[in-house]
PDB file of C-alpha atoms in Angstrom:
ATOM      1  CA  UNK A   1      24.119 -16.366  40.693  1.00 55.00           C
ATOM      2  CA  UNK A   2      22.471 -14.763  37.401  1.00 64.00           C
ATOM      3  CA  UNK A   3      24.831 -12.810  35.119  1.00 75.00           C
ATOM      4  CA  UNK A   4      23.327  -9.143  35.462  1.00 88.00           C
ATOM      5  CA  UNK A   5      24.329  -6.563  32.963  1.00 91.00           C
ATOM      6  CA  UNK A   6      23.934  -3.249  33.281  1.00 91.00           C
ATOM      7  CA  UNK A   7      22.756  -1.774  29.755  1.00 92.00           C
ATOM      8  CA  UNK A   8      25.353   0.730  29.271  1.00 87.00           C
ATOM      9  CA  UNK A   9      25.014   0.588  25.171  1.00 89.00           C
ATOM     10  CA  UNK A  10      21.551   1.241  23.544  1.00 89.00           C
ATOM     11  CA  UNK A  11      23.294  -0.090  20.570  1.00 90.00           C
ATOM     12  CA  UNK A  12      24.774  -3.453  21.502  1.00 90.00           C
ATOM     13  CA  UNK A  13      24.553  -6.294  19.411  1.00 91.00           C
ATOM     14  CA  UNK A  14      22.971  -8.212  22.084  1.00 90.00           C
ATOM     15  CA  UNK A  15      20.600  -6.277  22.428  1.00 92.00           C
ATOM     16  CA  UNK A  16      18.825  -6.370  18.551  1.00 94.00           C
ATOM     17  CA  UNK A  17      16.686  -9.280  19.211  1.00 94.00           C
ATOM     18  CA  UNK A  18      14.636  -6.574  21.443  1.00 94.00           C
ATOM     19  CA  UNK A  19      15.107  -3.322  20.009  1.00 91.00           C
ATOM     20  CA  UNK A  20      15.558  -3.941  16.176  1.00 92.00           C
ATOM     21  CA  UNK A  21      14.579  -7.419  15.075  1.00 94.00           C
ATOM     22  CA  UNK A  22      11.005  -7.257  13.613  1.00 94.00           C
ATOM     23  CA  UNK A  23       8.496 -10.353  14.145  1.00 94.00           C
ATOM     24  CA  UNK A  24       9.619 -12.188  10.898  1.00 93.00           C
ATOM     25  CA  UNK A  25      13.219 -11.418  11.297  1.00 95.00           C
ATOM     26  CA  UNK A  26      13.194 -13.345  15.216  1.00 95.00           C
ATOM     27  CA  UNK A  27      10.618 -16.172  13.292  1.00 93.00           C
ATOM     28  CA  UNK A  28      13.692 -16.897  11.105  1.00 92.00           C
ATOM     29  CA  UNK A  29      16.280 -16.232  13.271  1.00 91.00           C
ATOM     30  CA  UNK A  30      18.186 -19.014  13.182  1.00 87.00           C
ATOM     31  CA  UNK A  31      16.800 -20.652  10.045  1.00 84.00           C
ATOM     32  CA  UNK A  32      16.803 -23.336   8.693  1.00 86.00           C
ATOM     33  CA  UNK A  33      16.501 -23.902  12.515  1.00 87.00           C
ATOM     34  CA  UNK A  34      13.710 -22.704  15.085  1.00 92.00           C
ATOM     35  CA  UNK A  35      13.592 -19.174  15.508  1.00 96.00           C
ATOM     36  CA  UNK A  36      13.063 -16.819  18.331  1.00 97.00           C
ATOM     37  CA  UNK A  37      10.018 -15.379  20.411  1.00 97.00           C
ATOM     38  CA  UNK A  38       9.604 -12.646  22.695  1.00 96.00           C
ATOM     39  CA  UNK A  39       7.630 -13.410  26.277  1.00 96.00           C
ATOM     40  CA  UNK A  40       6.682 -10.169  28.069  1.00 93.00           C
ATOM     41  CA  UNK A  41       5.510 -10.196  32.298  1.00 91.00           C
ATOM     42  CA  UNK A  42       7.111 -12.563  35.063  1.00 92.00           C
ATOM     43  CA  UNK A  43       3.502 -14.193  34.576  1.00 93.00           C
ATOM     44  CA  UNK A  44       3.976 -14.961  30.757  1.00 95.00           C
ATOM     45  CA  UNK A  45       7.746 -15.828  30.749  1.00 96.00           C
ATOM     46  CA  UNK A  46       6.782 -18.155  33.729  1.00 95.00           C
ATOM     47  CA  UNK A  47       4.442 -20.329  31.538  1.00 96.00           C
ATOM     48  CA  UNK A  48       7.010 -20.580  28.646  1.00 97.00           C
ATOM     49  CA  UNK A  49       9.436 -21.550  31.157  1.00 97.00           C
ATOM     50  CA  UNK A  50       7.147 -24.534  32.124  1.00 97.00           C
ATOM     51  CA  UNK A  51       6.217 -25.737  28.993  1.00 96.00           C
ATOM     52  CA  UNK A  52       9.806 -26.348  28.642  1.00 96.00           C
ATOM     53  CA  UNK A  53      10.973 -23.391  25.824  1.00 97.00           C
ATOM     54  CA  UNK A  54      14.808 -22.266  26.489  1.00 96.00           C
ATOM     55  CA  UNK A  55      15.486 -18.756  27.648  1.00 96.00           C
ATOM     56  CA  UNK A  56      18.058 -16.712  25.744  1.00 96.00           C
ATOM     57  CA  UNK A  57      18.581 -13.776  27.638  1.00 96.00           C
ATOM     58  CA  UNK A  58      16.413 -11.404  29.754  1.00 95.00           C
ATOM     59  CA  UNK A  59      15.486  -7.793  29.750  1.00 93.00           C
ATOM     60  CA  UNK A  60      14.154  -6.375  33.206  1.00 92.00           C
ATOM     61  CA  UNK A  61      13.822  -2.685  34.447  1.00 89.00           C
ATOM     62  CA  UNK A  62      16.425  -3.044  37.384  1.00 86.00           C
ATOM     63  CA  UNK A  63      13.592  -3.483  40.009  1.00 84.00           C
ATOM     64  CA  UNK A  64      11.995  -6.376  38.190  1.00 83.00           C
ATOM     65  CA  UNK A  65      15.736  -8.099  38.560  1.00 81.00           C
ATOM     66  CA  UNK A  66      15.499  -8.004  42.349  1.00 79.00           C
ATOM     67  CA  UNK A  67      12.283  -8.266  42.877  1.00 81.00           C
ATOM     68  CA  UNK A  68       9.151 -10.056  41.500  1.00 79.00           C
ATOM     69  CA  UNK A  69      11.873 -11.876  38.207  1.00 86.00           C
ATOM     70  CA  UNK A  70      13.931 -12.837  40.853  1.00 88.00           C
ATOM     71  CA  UNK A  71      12.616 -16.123  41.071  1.00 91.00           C
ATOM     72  CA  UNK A  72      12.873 -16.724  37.095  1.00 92.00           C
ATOM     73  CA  UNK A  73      16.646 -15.870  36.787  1.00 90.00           C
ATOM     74  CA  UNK A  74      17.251 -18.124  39.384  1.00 91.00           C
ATOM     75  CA  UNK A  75      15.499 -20.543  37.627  1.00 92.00           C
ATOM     76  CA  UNK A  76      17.588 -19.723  34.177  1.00 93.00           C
ATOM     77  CA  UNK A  77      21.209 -20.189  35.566  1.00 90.00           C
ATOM     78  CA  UNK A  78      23.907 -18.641  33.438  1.00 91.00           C
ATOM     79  CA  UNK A  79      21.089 -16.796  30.748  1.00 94.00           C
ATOM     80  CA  UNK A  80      22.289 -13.042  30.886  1.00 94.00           C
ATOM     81  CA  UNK A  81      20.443 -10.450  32.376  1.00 95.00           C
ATOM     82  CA  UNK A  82      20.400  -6.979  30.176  1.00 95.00           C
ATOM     83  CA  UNK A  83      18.845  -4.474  33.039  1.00 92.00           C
ATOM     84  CA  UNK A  84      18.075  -0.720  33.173  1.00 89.00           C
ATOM     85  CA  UNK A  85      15.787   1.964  34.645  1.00 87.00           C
ATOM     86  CA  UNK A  86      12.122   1.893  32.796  1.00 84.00           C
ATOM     87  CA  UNK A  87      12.618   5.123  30.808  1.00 87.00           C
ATOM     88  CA  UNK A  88      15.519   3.435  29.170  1.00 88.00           C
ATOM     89  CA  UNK A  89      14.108   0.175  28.084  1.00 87.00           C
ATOM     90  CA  UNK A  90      11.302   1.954  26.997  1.00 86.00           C
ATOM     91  CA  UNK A  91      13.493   3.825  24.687  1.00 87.00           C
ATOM     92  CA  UNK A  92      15.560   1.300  23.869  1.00 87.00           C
ATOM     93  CA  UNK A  93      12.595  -1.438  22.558  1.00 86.00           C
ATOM     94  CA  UNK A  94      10.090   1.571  21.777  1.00 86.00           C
ATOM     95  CA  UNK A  95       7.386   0.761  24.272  1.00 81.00           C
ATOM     96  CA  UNK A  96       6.657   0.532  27.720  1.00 76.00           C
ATOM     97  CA  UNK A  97       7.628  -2.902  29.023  1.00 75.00           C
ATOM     98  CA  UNK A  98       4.637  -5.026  30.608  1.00 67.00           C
ATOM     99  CA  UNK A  99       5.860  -4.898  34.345  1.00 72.00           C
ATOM    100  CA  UNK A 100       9.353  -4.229  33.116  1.00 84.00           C
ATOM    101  CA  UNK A 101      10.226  -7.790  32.282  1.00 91.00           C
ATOM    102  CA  UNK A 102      11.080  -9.930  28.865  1.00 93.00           C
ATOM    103  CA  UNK A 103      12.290 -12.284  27.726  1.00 96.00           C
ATOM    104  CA  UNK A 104      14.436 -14.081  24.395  1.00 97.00           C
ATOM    105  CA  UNK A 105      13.248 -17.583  23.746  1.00 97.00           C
ATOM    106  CA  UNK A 106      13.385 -20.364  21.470  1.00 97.00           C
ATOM    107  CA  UNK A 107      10.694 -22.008  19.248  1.00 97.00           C
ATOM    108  CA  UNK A 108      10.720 -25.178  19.111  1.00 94.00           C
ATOM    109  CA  UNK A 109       9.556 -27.468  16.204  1.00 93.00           C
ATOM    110  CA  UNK A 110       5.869 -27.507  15.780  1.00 93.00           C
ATOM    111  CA  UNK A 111       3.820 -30.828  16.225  1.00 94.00           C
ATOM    112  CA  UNK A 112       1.521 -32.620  13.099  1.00 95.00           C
ATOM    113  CA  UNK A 113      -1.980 -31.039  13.342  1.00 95.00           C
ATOM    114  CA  UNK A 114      -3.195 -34.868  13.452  1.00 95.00           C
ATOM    115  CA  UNK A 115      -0.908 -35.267  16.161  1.00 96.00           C
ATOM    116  CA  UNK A 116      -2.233 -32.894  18.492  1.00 94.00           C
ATOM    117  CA  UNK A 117      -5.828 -33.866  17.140  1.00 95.00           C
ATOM    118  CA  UNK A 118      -5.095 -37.613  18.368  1.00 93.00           C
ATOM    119  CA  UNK A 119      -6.692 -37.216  21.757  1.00 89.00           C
ATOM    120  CA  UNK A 120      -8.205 -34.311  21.289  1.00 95.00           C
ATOM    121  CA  UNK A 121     -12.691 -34.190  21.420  1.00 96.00           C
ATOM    122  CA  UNK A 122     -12.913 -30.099  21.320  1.00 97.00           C
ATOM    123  CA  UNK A 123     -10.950 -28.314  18.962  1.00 97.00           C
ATOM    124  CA  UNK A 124     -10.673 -24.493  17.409  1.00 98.00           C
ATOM    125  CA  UNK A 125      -9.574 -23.837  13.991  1.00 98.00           C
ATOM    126  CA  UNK A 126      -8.751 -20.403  12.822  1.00 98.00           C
ATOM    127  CA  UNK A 127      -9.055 -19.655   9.029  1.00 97.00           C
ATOM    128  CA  UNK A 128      -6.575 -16.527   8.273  1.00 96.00           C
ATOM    129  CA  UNK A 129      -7.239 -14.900  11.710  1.00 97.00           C
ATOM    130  CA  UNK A 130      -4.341 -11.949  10.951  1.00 96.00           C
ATOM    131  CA  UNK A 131      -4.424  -9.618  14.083  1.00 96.00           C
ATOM    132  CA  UNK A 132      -2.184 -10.875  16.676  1.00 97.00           C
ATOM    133  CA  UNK A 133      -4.549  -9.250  19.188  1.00 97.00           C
ATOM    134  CA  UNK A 134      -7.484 -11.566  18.248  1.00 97.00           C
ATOM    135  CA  UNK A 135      -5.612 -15.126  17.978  1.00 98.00           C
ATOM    136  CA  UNK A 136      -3.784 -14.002  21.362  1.00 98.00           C
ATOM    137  CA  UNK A 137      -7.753 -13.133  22.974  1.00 98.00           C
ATOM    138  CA  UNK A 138      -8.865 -16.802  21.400  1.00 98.00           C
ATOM    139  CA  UNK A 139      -6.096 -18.686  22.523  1.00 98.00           C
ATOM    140  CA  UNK A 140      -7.366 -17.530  26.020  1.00 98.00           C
ATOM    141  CA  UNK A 141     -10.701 -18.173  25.523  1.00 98.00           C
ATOM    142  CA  UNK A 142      -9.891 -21.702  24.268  1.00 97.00           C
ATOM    143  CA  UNK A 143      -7.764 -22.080  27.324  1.00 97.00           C
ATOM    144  CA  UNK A 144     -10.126 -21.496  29.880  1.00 96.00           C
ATOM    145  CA  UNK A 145     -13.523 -22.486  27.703  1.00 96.00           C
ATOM    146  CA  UNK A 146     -11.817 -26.602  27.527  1.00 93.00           C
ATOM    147  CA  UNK A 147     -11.158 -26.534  24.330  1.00 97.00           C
ATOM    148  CA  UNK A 148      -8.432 -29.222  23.827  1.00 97.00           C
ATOM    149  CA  UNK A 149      -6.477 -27.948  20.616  1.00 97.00           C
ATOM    150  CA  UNK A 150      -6.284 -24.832  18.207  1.00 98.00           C
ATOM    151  CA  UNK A 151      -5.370 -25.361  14.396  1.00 98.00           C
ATOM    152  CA  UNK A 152      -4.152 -22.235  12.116  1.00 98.00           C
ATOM    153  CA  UNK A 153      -4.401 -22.392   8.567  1.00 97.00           C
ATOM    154  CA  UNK A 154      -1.337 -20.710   7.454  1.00 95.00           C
ATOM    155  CA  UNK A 155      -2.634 -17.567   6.767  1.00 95.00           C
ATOM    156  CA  UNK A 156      -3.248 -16.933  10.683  1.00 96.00           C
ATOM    157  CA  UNK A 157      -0.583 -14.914  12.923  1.00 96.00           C
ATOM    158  CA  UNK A 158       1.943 -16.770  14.574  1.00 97.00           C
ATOM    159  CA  UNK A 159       0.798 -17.550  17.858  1.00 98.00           C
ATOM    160  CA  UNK A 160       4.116 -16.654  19.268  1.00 97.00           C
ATOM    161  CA  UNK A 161       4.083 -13.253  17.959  1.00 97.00           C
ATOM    162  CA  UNK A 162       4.836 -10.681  21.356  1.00 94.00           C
ATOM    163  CA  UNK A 163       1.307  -9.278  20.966  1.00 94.00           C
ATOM    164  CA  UNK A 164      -0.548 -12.820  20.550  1.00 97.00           C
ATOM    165  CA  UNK A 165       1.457 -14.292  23.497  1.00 97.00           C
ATOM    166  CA  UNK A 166       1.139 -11.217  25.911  1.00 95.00           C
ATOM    167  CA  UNK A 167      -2.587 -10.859  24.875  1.00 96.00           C
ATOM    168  CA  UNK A 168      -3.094 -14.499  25.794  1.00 97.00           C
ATOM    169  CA  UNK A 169      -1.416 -14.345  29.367  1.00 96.00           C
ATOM    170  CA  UNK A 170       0.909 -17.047  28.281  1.00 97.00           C
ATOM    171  CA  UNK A 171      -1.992 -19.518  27.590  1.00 97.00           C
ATOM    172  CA  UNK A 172      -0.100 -19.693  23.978  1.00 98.00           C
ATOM    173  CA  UNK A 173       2.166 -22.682  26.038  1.00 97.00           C
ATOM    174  CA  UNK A 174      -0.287 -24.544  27.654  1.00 96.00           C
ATOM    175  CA  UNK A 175      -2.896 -25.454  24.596  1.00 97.00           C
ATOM    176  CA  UNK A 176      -1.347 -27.760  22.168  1.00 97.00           C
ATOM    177  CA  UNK A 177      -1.244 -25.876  18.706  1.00 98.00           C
ATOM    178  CA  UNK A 178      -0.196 -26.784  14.974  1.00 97.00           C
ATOM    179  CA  UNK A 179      -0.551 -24.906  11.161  1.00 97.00           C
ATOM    180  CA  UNK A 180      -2.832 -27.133   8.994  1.00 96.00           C
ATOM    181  CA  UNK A 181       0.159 -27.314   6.517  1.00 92.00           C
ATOM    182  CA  UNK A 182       2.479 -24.586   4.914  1.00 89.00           C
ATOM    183  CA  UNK A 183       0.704 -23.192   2.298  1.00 92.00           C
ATOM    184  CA  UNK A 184      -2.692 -21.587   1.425  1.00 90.00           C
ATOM    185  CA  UNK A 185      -3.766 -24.637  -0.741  1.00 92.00           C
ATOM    186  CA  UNK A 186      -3.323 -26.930   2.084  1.00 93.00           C
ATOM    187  CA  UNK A 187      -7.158 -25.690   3.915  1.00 95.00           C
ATOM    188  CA  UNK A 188      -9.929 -26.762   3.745  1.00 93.00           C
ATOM    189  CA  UNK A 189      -7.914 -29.585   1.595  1.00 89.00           C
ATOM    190  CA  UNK A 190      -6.507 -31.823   2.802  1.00 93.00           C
ATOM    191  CA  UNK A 191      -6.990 -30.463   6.397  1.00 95.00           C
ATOM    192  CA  UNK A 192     -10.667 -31.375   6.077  1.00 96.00           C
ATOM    193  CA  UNK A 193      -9.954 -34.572   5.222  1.00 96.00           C
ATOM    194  CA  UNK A 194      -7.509 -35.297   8.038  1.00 96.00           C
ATOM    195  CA  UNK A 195     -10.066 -33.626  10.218  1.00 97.00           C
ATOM    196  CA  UNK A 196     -13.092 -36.252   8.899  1.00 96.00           C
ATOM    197  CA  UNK A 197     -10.441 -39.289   9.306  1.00 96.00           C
ATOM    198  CA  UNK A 198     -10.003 -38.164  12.564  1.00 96.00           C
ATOM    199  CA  UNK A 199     -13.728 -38.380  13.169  1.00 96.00           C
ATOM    200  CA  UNK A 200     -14.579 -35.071  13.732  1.00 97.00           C
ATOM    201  CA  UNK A 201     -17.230 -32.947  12.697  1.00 97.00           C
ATOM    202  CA  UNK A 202     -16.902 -29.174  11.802  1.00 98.00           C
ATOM    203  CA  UNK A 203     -18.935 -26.672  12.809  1.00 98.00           C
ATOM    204  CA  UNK A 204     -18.465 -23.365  10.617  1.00 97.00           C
ATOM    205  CA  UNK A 205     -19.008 -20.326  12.679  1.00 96.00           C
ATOM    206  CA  UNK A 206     -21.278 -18.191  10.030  1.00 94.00           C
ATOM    207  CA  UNK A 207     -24.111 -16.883   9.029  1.00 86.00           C
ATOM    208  CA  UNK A 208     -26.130 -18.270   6.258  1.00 86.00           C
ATOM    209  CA  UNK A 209     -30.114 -19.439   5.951  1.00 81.00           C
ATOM    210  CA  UNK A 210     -28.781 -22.894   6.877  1.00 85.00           C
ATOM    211  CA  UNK A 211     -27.007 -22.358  10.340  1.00 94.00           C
ATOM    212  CA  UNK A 212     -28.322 -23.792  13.065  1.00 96.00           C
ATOM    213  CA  UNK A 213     -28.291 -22.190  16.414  1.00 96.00           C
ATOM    214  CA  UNK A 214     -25.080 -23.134  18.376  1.00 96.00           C
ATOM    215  CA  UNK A 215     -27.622 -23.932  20.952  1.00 95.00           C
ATOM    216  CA  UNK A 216     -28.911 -26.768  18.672  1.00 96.00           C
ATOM    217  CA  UNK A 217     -28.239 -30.207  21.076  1.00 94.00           C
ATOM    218  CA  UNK A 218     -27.207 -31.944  17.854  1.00 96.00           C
ATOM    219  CA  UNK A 219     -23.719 -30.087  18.225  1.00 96.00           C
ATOM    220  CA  UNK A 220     -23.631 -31.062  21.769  1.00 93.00           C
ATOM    221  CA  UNK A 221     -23.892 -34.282  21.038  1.00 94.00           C
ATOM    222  CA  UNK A 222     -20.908 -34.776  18.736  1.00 96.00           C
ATOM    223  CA  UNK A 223     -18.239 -37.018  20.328  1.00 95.00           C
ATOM    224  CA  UNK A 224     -15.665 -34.819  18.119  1.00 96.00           C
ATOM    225  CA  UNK A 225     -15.665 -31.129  17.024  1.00 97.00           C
ATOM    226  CA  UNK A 226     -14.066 -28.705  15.536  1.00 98.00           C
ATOM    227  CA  UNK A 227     -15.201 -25.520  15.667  1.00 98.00           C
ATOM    228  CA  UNK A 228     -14.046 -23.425  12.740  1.00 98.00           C
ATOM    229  CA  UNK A 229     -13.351 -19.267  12.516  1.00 98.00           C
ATOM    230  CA  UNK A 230     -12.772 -16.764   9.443  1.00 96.00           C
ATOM    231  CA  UNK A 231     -10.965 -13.868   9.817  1.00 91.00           C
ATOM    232  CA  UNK A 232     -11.541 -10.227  10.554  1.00 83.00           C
ATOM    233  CA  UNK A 233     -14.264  -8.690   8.878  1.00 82.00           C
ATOM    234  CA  UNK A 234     -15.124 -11.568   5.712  1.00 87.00           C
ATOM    235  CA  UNK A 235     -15.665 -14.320   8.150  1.00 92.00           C
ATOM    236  CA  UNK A 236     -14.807 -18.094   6.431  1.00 95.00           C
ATOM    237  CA  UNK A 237     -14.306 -18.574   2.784  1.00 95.00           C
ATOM    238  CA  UNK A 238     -17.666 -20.056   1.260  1.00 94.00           C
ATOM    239  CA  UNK A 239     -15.795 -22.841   0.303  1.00 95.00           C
ATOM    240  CA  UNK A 240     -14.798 -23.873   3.502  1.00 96.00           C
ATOM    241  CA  UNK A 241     -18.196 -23.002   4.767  1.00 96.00           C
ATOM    242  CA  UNK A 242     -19.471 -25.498   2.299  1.00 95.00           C
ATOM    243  CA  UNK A 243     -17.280 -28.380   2.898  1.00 95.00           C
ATOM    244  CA  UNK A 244     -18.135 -28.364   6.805  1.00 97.00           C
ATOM    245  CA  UNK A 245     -20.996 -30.636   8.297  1.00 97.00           C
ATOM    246  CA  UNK A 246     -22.811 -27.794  10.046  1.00 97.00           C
ATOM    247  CA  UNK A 247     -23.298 -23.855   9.463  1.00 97.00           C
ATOM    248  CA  UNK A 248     -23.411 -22.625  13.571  1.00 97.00           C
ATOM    249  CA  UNK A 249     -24.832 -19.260  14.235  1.00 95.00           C
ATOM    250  CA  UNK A 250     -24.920 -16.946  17.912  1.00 93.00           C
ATOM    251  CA  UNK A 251     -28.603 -15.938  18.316  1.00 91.00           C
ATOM    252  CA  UNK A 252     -28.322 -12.253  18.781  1.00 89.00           C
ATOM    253  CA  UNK A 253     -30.492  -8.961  20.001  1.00 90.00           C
ATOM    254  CA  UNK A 254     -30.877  -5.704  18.605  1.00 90.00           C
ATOM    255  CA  UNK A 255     -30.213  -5.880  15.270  1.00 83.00           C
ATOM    256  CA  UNK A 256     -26.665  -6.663  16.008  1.00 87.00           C
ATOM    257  CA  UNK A 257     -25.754  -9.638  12.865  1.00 79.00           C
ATOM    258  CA  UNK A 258     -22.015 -10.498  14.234  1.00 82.00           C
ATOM    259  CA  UNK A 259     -19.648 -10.229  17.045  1.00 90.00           C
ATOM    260  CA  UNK A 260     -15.939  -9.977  16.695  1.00 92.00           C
ATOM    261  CA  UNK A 261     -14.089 -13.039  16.201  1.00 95.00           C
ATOM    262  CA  UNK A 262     -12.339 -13.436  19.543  1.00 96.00           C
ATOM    263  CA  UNK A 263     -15.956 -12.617  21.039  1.00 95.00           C
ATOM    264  CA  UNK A 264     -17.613 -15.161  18.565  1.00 95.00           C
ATOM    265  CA  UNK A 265     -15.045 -17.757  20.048  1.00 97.00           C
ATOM    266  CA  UNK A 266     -15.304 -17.388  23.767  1.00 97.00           C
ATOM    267  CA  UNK A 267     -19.342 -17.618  22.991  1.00 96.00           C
ATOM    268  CA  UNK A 268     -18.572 -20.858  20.847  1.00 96.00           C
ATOM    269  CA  UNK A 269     -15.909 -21.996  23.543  1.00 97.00           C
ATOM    270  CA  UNK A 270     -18.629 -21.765  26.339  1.00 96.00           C
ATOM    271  CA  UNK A 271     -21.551 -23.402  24.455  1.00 95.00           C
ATOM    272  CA  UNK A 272     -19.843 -25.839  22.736  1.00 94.00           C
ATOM    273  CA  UNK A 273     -16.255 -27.083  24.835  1.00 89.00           C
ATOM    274  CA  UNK A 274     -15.588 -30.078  26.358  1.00 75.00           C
ATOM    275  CA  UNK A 275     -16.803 -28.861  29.794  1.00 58.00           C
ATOM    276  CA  UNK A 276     -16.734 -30.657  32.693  1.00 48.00           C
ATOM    277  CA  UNK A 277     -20.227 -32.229  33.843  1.00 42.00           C
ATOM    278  CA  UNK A 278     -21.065 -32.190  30.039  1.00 49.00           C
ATOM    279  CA  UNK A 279     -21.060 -35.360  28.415  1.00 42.00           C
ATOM    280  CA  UNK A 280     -21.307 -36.054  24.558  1.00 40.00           C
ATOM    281  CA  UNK A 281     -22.510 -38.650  22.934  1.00 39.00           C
ATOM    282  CA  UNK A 282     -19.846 -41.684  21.802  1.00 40.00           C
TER     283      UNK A 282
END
């Protein structure tokens, strides 16, 4: 049977990973160990749960508990269950709860960007992509456009961020992801240069007098590719521009020069992932 606990105490201690730990403050948690995450909808919390990360607690309006989170409590034997009416939680974590349902987690250690990059052919890499929103929206693009791997130079936003994984309907857990090292000097060297020993080719999402049109077969054709996007509003660094093998623009209409950068990606995802019936040249 789950342990269900009526919240009777906005201020419990048990209570502060949702209502007064900030994003960096769960991240470090339990440093030097893996911190914590938050997962928000049965849906979500259901993917986490099979990938394999380890509930702490939950935190369900009271309806949620006997009703459509049933089945995850009685998948999380002995986890606690902190529940309450929907005005309450709301005022207890400051917002209104995604069909009244969250959830404590833990990280995990990350994987080697080469590691994930072993068997990948289609991969995304984000350069400083800082709204949580946008690297949540790719995440889901990349998940359903067969893209095999995202890569985050350390600048992004953590991909485990409440936003990023509730934006991404969980898809967060299901494509493998890595940081391209721990600091800002580590992109585009030497993750470039484990990219090219890899045998990929990058594609820099820009616009420039040399890009190509991502409808150009030669990007097709690459047996290995990484497709590579800047941040909000400056796009990539030139430098990173510069050291990839091709400059990829959209081909647009009515004077419009860009697209947001989770729009850019789903249009890159589409054109340019590993889809089925496609085959690339080895």
């Amino acid at each position: 049977m789950p342990e269900i606990i009526e919240i009777t105490d906005l201020s419990a201690s048990e209570l502060d990973l949702y209502a007064r730990c900030t994003e960096t403050e769960l991240l470090r948690f339990h440093e030097p160990d893996e911190g914590i995450f938050i997962a928000e909808s049965p849906k979500v919390i259901a993917r986490a749960l099979d990938a394999g990360y380890k509930p702490v607690s939950f935190l369900l309006e009271r309806r949620q508990a006997w009703g459509p989170a049933r089945e995850l409590i009685a998948r999380c034997e002995g986890v606690p269950v902190y529940t309450a009416d929907f005005e309450v939680l709301t005022k207890l974590t400051g917002f209104p709860l995604t069909r009244g349902a969250l959830c404590a987690m833990r990280r995990r250690a990350l994987p080697e960007a080469g590691e994930i990059c072993a068997g990948a052919r289609r991969i995304a890499i984000l350069e400083n992509v800082v709204n949580p929103t946008n690297v949540g929206a790719i995440f889901r693009s990349a998940a359903a456009l067969n893209m095999d791997a995202v890569l985050l130079t350390p600048g992004c936003s953590n991909p485990l961020y409440r936003r990023a994984i509730r934006v991404s309907m969980g898809t967060v857990f299901q494509v493998p992801w890595a940081f391209l090292g721990k600091k800002a000097a580590d992109w585009p060297r030497p993750g470039m240069d484990m990219l090219r020993e890899q045998g990929f080719k990058t594609a820099a999402m820009a616009l420039n007098e040399e890009a190509i049109s991502i409808r150009d077969p030669r990007l097709a054709a690459e047996r290995r590719l990484a497709v590579v996007l800047g941040t909000e509003g400056e796009g990539l660094a030139e430098d990173t521009v510069a050291d990839c093998d091709y400059t990829v623009r959209i081909p647009m209409s009515h004077g419009v020069d860009s697209l947001n950068v989770a729009a850019a990606s789903a249009v890159a995802f589409w054109e340019l992932g590993n889809q089925p019936g496609k085959t690339a040249a080895e």
